[in-house]
Coordinates of C-alpha atoms in Angstrom, one line a residue:
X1 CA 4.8 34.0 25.7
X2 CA 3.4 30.6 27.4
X3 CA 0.3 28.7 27.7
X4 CA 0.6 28.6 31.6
X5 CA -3.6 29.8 31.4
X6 CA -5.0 27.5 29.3
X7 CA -3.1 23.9 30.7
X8 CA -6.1 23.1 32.8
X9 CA -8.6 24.1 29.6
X10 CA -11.6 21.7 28.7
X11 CA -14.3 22.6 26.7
X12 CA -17.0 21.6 23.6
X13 CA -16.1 22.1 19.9
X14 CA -17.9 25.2 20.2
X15 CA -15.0 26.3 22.8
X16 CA -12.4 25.0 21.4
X17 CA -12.9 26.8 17.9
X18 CA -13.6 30.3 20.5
X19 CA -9.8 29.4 22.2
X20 CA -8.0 28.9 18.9
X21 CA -9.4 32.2 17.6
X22 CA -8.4 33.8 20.3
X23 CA -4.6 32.1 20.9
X24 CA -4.5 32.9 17.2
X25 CA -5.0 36.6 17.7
X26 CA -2.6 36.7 20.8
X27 CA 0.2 34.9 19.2
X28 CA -0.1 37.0 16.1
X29 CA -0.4 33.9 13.6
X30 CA -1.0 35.4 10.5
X31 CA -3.7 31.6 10.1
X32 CA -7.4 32.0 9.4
X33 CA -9.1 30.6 12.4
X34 CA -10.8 27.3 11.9
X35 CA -14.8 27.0 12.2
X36 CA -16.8 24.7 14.7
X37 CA -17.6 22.5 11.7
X38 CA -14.0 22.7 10.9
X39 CA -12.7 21.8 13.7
X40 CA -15.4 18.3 13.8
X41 CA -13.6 17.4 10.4
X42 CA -10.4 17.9 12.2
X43 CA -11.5 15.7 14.4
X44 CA -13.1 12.8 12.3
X45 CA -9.7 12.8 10.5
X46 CA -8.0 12.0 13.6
X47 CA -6.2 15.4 13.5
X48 CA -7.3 16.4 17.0
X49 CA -7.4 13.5 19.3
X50 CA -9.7 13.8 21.6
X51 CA -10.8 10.8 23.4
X52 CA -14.1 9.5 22.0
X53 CA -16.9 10.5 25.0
X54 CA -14.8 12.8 26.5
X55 CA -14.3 17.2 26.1
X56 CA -11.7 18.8 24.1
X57 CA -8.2 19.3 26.7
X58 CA -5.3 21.6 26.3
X59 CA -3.6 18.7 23.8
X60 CA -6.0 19.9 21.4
X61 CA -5.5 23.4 21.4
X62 CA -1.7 23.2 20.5
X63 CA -2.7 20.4 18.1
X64 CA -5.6 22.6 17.1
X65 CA -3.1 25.5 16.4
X66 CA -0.7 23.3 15.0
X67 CA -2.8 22.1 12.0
X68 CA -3.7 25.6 10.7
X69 CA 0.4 26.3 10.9
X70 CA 1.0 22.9 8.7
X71 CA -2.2 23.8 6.7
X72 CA -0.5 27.4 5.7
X73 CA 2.8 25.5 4.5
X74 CA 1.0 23.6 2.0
X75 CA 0.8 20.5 4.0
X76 CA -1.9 18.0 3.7
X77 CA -4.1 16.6 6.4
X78 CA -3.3 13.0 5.8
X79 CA 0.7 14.4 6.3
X80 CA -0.5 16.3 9.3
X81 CA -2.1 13.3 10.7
X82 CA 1.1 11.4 10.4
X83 CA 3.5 13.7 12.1
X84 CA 1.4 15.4 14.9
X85 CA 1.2 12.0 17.3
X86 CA 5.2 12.5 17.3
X87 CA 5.0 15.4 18.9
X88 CA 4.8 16.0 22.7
X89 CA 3.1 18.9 24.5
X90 CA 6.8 20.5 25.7
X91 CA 8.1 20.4 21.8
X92 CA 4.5 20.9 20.3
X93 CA 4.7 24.5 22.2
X94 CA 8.2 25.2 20.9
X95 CA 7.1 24.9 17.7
X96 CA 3.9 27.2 18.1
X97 CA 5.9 29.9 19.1
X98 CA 9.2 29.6 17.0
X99 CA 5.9 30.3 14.3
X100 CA 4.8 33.2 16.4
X101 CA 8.2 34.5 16.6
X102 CA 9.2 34.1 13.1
X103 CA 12.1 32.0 13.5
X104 CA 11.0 28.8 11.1
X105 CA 10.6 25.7 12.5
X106 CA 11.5 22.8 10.3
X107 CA 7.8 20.7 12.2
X108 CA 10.4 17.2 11.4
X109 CA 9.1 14.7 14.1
X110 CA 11.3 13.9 16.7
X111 CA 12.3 10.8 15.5
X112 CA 15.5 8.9 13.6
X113 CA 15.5 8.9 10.0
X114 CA 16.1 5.7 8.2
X115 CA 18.9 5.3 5.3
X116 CA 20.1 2.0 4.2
X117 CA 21.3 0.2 5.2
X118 CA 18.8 -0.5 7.9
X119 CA 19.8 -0.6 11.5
X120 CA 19.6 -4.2 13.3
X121 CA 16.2 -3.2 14.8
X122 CA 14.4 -2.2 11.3
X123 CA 11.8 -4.8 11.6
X124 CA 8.9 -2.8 12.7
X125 CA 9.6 -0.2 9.4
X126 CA 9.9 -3.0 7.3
X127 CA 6.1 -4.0 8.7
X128 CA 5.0 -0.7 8.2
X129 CA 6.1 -0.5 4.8
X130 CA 4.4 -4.0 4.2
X131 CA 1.2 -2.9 6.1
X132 CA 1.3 0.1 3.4
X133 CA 1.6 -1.7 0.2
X134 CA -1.3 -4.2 1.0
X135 CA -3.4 -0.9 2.5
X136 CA -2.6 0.3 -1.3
X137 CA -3.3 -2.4 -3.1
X138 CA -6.9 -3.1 -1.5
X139 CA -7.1 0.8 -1.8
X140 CA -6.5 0.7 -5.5
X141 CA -8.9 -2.1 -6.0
X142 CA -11.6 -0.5 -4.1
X143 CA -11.2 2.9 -6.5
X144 CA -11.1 1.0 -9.5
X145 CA -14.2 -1.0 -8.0
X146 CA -15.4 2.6 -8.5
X147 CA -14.3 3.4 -11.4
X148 CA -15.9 0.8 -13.1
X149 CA -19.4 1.3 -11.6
X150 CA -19.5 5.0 -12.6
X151 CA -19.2 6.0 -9.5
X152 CA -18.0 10.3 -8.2
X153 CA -14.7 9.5 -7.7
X154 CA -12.5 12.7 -5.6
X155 CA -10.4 13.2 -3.0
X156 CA -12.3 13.8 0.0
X157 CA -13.8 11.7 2.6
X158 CA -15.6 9.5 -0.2
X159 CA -11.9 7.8 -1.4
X160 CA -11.6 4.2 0.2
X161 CA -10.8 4.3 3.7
X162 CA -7.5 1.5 3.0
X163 CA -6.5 3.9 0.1
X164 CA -6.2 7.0 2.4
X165 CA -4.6 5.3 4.9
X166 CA -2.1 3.8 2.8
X167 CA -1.4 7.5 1.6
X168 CA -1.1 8.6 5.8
X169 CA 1.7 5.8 5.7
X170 CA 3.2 6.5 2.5
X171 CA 3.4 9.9 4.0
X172 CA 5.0 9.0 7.2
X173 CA 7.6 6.8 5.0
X174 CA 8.9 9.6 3.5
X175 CA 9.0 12.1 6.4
X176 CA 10.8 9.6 8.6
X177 CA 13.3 8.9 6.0
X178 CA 13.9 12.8 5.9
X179 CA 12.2 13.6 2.6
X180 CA 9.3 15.7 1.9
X181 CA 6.1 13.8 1.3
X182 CA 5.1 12.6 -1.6
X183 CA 2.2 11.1 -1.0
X184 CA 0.0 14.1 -0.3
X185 CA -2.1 13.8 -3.5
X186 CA -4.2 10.6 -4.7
X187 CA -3.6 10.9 -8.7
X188 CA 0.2 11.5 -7.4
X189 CA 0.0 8.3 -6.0
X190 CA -1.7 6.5 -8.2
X191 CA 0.3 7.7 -10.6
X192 CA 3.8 6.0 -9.2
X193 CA 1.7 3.2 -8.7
X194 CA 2.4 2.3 -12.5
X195 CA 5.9 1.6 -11.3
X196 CA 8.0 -1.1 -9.2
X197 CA 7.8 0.4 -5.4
X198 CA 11.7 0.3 -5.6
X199 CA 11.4 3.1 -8.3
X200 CA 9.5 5.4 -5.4
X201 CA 12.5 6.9 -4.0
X202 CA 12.1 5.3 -0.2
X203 CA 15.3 2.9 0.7
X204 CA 12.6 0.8 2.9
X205 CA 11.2 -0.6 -0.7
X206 CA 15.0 -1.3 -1.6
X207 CA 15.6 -2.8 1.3
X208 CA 16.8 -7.0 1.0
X209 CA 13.9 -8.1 3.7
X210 CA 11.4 -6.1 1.7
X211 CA 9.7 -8.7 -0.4
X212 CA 7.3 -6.7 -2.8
X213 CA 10.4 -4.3 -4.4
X214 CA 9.6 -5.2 -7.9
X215 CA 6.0 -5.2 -7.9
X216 CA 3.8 -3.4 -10.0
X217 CA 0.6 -2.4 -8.4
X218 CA -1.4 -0.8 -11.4
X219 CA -0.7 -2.1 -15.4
X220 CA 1.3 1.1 -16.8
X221 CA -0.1 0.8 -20.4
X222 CA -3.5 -0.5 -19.6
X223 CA -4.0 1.6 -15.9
X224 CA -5.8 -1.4 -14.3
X225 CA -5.2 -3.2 -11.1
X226 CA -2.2 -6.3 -11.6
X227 CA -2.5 -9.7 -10.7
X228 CA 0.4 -8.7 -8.0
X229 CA -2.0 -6.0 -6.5
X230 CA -4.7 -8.3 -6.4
X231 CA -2.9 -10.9 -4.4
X232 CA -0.8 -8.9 -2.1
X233 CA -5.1 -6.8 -1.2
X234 CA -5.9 -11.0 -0.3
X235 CA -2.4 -11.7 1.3
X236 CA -3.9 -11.5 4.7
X237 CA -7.2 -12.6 4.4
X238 CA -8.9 -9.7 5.2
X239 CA -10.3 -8.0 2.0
X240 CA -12.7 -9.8 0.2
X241 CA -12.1 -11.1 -3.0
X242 CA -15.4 -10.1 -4.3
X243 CA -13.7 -6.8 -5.1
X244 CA -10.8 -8.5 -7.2
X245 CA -11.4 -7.7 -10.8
X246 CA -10.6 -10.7 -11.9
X247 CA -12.7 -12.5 -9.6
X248 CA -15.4 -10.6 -10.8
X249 CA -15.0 -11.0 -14.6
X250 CA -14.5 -14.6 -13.9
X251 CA -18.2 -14.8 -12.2
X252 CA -19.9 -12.9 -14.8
X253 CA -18.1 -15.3 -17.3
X254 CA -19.3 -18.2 -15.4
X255 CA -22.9 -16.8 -14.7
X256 CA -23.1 -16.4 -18.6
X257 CA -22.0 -20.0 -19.9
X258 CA -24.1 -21.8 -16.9
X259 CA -27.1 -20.2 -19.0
X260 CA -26.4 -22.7 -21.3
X261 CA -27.0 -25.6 -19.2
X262 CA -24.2 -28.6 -17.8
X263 CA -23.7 -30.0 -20.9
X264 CA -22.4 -27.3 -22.8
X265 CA -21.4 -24.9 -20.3
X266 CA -17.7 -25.9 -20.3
X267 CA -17.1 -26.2 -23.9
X268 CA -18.8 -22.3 -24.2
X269 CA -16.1 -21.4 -21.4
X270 CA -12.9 -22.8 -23.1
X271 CA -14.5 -20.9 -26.3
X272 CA -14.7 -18.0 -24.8
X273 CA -11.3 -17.7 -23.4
X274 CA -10.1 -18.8 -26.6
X275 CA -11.6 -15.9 -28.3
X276 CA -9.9 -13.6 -25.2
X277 CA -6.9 -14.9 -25.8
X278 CA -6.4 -15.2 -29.5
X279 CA -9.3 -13.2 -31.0
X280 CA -8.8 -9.8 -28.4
X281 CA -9.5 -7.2 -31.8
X282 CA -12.0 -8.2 -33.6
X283 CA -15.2 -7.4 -36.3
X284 CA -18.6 -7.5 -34.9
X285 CA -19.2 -9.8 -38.1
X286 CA -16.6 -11.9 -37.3
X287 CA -17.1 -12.1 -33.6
X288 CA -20.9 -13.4 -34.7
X289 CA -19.4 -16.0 -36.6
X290 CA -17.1 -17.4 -33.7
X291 CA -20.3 -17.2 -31.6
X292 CA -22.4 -18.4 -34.3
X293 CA -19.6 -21.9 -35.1
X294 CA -19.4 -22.2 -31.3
X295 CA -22.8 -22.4 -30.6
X296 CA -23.3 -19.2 -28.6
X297 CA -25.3 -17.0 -30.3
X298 CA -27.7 -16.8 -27.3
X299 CA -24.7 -15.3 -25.3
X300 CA -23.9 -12.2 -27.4
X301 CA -25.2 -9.6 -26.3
X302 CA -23.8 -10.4 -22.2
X303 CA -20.7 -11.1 -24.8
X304 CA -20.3 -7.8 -26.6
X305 CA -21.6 -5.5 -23.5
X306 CA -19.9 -7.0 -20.7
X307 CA -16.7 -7.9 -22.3
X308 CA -15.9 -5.6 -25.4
X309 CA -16.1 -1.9 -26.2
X310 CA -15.6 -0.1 -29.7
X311 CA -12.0 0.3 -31.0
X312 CA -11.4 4.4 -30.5
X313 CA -10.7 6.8 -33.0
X314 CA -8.0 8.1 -31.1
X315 CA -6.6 4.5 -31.2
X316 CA -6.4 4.2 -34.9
X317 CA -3.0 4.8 -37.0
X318 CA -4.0 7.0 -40.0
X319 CA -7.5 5.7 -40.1
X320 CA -6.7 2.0 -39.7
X321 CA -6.7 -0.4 -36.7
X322 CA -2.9 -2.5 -36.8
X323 CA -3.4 -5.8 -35.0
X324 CA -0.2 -7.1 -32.8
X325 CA 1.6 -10.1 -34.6
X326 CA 2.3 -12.1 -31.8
X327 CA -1.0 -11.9 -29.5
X328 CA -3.4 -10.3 -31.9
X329 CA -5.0 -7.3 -29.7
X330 CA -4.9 -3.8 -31.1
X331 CA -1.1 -1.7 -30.6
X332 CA -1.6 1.5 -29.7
X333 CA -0.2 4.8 -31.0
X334 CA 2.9 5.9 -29.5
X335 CA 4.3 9.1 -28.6
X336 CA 7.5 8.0 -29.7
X337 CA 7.0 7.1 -33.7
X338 CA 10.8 6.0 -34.7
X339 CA 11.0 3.4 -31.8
X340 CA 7.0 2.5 -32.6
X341 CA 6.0 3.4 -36.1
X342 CA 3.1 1.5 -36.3
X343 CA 2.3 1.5 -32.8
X344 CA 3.2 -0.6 -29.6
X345 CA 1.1 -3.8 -28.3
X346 CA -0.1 -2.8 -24.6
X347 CA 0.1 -6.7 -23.5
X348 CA 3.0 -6.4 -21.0
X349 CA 4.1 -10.5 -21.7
X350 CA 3.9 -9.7 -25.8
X351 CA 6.7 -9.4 -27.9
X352 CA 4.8 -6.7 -29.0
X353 CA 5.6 -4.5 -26.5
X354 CA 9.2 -4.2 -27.2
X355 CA 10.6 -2.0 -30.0
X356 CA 12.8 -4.3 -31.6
X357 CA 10.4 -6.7 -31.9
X358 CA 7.1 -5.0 -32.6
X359 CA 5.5 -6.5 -35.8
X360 CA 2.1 -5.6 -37.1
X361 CA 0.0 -8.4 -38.9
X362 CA -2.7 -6.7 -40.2
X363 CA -4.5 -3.5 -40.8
X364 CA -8.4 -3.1 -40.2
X365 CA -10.4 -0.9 -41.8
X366 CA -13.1 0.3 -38.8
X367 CA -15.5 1.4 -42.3
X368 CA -15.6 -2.0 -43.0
X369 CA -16.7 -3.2 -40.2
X370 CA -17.5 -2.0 -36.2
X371 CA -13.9 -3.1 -34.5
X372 CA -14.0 -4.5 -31.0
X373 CA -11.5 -4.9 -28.2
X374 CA -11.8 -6.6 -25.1
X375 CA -11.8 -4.4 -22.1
X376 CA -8.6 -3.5 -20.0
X377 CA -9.5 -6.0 -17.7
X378 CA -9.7 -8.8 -19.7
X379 CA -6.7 -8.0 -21.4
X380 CA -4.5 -7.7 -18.2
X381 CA -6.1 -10.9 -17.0
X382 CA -6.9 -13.1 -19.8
X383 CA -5.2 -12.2 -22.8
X384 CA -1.7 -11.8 -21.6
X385 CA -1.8 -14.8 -19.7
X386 CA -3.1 -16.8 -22.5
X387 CA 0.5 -16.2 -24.1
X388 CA 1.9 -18.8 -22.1
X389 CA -1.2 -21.0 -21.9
X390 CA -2.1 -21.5 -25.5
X391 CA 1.6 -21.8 -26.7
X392 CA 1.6 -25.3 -24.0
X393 CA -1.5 -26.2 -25.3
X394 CA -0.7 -25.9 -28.6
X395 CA 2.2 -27.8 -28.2
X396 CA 0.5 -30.4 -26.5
X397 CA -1.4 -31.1 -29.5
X398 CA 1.7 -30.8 -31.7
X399 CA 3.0 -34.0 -29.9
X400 CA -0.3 -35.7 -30.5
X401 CA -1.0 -35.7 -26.6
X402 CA -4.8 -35.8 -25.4
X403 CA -5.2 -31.8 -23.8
X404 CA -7.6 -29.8 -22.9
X405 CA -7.5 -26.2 -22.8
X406 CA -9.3 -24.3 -19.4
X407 CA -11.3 -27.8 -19.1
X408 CA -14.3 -28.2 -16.9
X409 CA -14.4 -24.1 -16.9
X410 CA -10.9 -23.7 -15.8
X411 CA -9.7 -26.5 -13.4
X412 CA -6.6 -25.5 -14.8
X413 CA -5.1 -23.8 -18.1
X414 CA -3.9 -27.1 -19.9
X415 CA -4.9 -30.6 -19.0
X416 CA -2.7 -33.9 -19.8
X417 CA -4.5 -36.8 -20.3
X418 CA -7.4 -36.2 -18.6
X419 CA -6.5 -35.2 -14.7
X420 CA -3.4 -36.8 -15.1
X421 CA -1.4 -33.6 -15.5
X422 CA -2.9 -29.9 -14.9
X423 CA -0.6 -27.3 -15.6
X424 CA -1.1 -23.1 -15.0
X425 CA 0.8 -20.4 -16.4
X426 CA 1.1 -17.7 -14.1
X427 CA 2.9 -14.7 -14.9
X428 CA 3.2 -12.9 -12.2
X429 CA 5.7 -10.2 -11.8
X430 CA 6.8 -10.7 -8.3
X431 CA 8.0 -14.2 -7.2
X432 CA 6.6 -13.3 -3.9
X433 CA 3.3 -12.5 -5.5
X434 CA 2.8 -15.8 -7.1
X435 CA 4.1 -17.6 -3.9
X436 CA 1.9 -16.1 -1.3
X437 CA -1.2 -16.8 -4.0
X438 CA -0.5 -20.3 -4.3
X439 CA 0.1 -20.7 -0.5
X440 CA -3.6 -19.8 0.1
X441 CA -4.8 -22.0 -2.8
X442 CA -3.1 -23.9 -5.7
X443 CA -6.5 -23.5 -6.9
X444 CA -7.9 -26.6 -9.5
X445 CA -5.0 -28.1 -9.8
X446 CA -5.1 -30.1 -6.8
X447 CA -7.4 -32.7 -8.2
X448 CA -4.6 -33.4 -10.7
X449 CA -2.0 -36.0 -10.1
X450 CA 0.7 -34.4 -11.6
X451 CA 0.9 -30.2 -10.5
X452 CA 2.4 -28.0 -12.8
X453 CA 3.6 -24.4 -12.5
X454 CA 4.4 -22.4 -16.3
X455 CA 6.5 -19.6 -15.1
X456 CA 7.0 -17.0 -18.3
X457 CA 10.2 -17.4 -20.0
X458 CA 10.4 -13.6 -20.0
X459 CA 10.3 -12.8 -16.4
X460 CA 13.1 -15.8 -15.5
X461 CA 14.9 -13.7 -18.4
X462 CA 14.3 -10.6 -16.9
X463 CA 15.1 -11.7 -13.1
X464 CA 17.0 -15.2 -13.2
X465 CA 16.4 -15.6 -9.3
X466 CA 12.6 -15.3 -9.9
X467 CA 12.7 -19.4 -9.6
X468 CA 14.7 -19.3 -6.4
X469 CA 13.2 -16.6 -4.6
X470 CA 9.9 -18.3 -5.7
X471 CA 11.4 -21.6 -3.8
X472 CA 12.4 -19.4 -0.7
X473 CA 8.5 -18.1 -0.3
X474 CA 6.5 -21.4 -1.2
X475 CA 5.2 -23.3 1.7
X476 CA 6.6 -26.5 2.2
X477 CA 4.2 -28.5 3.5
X478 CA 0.7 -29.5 2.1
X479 CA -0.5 -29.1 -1.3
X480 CA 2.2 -26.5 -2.4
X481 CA 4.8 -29.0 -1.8
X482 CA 3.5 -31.4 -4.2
X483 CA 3.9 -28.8 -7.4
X484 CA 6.1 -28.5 -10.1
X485 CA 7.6 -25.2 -10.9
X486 CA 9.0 -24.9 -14.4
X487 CA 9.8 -22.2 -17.5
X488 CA 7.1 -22.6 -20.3
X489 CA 9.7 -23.5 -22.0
X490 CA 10.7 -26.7 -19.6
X491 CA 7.0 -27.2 -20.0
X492 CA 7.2 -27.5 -23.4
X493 CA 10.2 -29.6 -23.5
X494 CA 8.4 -31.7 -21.1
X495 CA 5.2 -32.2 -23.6
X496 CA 8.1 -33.4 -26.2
X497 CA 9.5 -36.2 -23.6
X498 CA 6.0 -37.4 -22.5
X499 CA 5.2 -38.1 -26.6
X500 CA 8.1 -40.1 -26.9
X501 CA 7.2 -42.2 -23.9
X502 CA 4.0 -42.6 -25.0

């Protein structure tokens, strides 16, 4: 049972869907042929490769034959498209007709598996496994992009094309390292993509000359795209940032307080991510007093439909809404009610979101008045952040030192003294992350004299290297060399030393 016929074959897709019917029926393959139109999506996903121009050739027959084989085992077409190419003709045909014979082929590419640790010459799986996190991460931001618009959202040939082909890589990852893929399905995907990549069960994330181990592409309580996934889409300069989220938000936040006109644009700005930071839950009648002593009443509608949405009934515990101690926001309910009793805050940098330190301050009573909480978005980006950045401002003005919080519409978080000293809190998970962003831009803080980076006290506790593997990835030459890298809390010690001096 050969092929020796067919080697010399060439023909349309209308042939090459008559030729697999009929090797199908005299190989016995208990497969369902594939249609004409079939076998065009075959091609469009790269599963048959034809040369573009040219007629189908006896390749894609036995590639032809071997996608409805992998189809029947369960396999996907992004896993099919991912282990074909390693086949040749010669081993291509042996597996064909083990099927035909019964015998079972394993269809494992012809190719070394990977186990840590890494051979000396690991450096090309270590830039495939980099290619495929940044794929993912502009994937994710494209689908959320989606999301947000209202947009059909499905796994077909309408996902983003860098979220597919991350999911091609993924799979490849996983076969080459002898497992079975796990990347097959988008939600599955998606779904680990709540954790650090070194949680996913490949040794190439583990790995020491893998930077982005710890990184957490999508928030796990508030299932929106991280600051880390929206610098590692940027890292290479080819995905725009008009599809960052935060980038976004920032625009519309910007379009919204320029309505006001020069002079009171800024002042509305810090106002505004005041009220995001401190102010997240909120009344509708208190929100229209903030707007109302800040001198933005023309703002709130953009205010209350672009940035808030009601408080859920499903988000209430026993018919009230608890507000966080620490940041303010609204906790959630949580599955487990003896290590949460009256819910957990979703704000990953919050005290909050710990069980031993979990503290509700208030209870709000949603008949009393229509509750509002900032959008995921804005608490991932904004009000977390702001947990760092107001506790240096407000110790600024402690010491009795001249700051300015988000001045001229966020030059910086905190200024000193006019543009003496600018400092940013940045609470990035991955060191990497945070490097990499700051050695595009360092961002406002270059027309200060004095640079300052806030790094949260909680991730140097968590990870006491995070300072030195920060140092390691910084540039160090240009404006990155000139900044400061401190704990908040060196920051704030720092605030103390400059009062006294003054």
């Amino acid at each position: 049972m050969d092929f020796e016929d067919i080697r010399q074959w060439q023909g349309t897709a209308e042939a090459i869907a008559k030729e697999l019917k009929r090797q199908i029926a005299r190989l016995g393959l208990s497969v369902e042929p594939p249609a004409v139109r079939t076998v065009r999506l075959w091609r469009s996903k790269q599963l048959l490769s034809q040369p573009k121009g040219q007629e189908f050739r006896f390749r894609q027959i036995l590639e032809g034959l071997g996608v409805a084989l992998l189809l029947k085992r369960g396999w996907t077409l992004a896993a099919i498209a991912q282990v074909l190419p390693s086949f040749p003709d010669a081993t291509l045909e042996h597996q064909i007709i083990a099927e035909a014979n019964c015998q079972d082929p394993s269809w494992l590419p012809q190719m070394q598996t990977t186990t840590l640790p890494l051979p000396t010459g690991h450096a090309s799986t270590i830039d495939l496994a980099e290619d495929t996190v940044i794929l993912l991460a502009q994937g994710i931001l494209r689908q959320y992009a989606r999301i947000i618009n209202r947009d059909i959202v499905r796994q077909d040939d309408s996902i983003p094309s860098e979220l597919y082909r991350a999911m091609c890589k993924l799979g490849r990852l996983y076969i080459e390292a002898g497992k079975s893929d796990r990347a097959a399905c988008v939600h599955t995907v998606l779904e680990r993509a709540r954790y650090p990549l070194n949680k996913w069960e490949l040794d190439i994330f583990c790995h020491a000359d893998f930077d982005s181990g710890q990184v957490i592409l999508i928030d796990p309580d508030l299932r929106v795209p991280t600051p880390d996934c929206a610098v590692i889409a940027n890292s290479r300069g080819t995905f725009g940032e008009d599809n960052a989220i935060e980038h976004r938000l920032y625009e519309r936040l910007r379009e919204a307080t320029e309505r006001l006109g020069i002079r009171r644009q800024h002042k509305a700005y810090t106002a505004l991510r005041s009220l995001f930071g401190s102010l997240s839950l909120i009344g509708e009648h208190q929100l229209l007093d903030y707007l109302r002593e800040n001198d933005l009443t023309p703002l709130q509608g953009t205010i209350v439909d672009t940035f808030f949405d009601s408080v859920p009934d499903i988000w209430l515990i026993n018919g009230y809404a608890h507000r966080c101690a620490h940041c303010g926001t609204l906790m959630r309910p949580y599955a487990d009610k003896i290590l949460f009793p009256d819910g957990r805050c979703p704000i990953r940098q919050c005290l909050g979101h710990n069980s031993s330190t979990a503290k509700v301050s208030e209870k709000l009573d949603p008949n009393q008045d229509r509750l509002l909480i900032a959008k995921p978005q804005i608490l991932t980006y904004w009000t977390g952040p702001a947990i760092d950045e107001l506790a240096i401002f407000d110790a600024a003005i402690k010491n009795g030192l001249d700051a300015e919080l988000y001045p001229e519409s966020d030059l910086c978080d905190v200024a000193i003294n006019g543009r003496n000293i600018g400092i940013d809190a940045k609470s990035y998970s991955s060191p990497v992350s945070l490097a990499l962003r700051l050695n595009r831009s360092i961002g406002g803080l270059e027309h200060y004299r004095r640079r300052i980076i806030a790094v949260s006290d909680q991730l140097i506790e968590e990870r006491p290297d995070y300072l030195s593997t920060f140092q390691s990835a910084i540039d160090k030459k240009g404006s990155t060399a000139t900044l400061e890298i401190m704990s908040v809390s060196q920051v704030i010690q720092l605030l103390k030393a400059i009062k006294y001096e003054n």
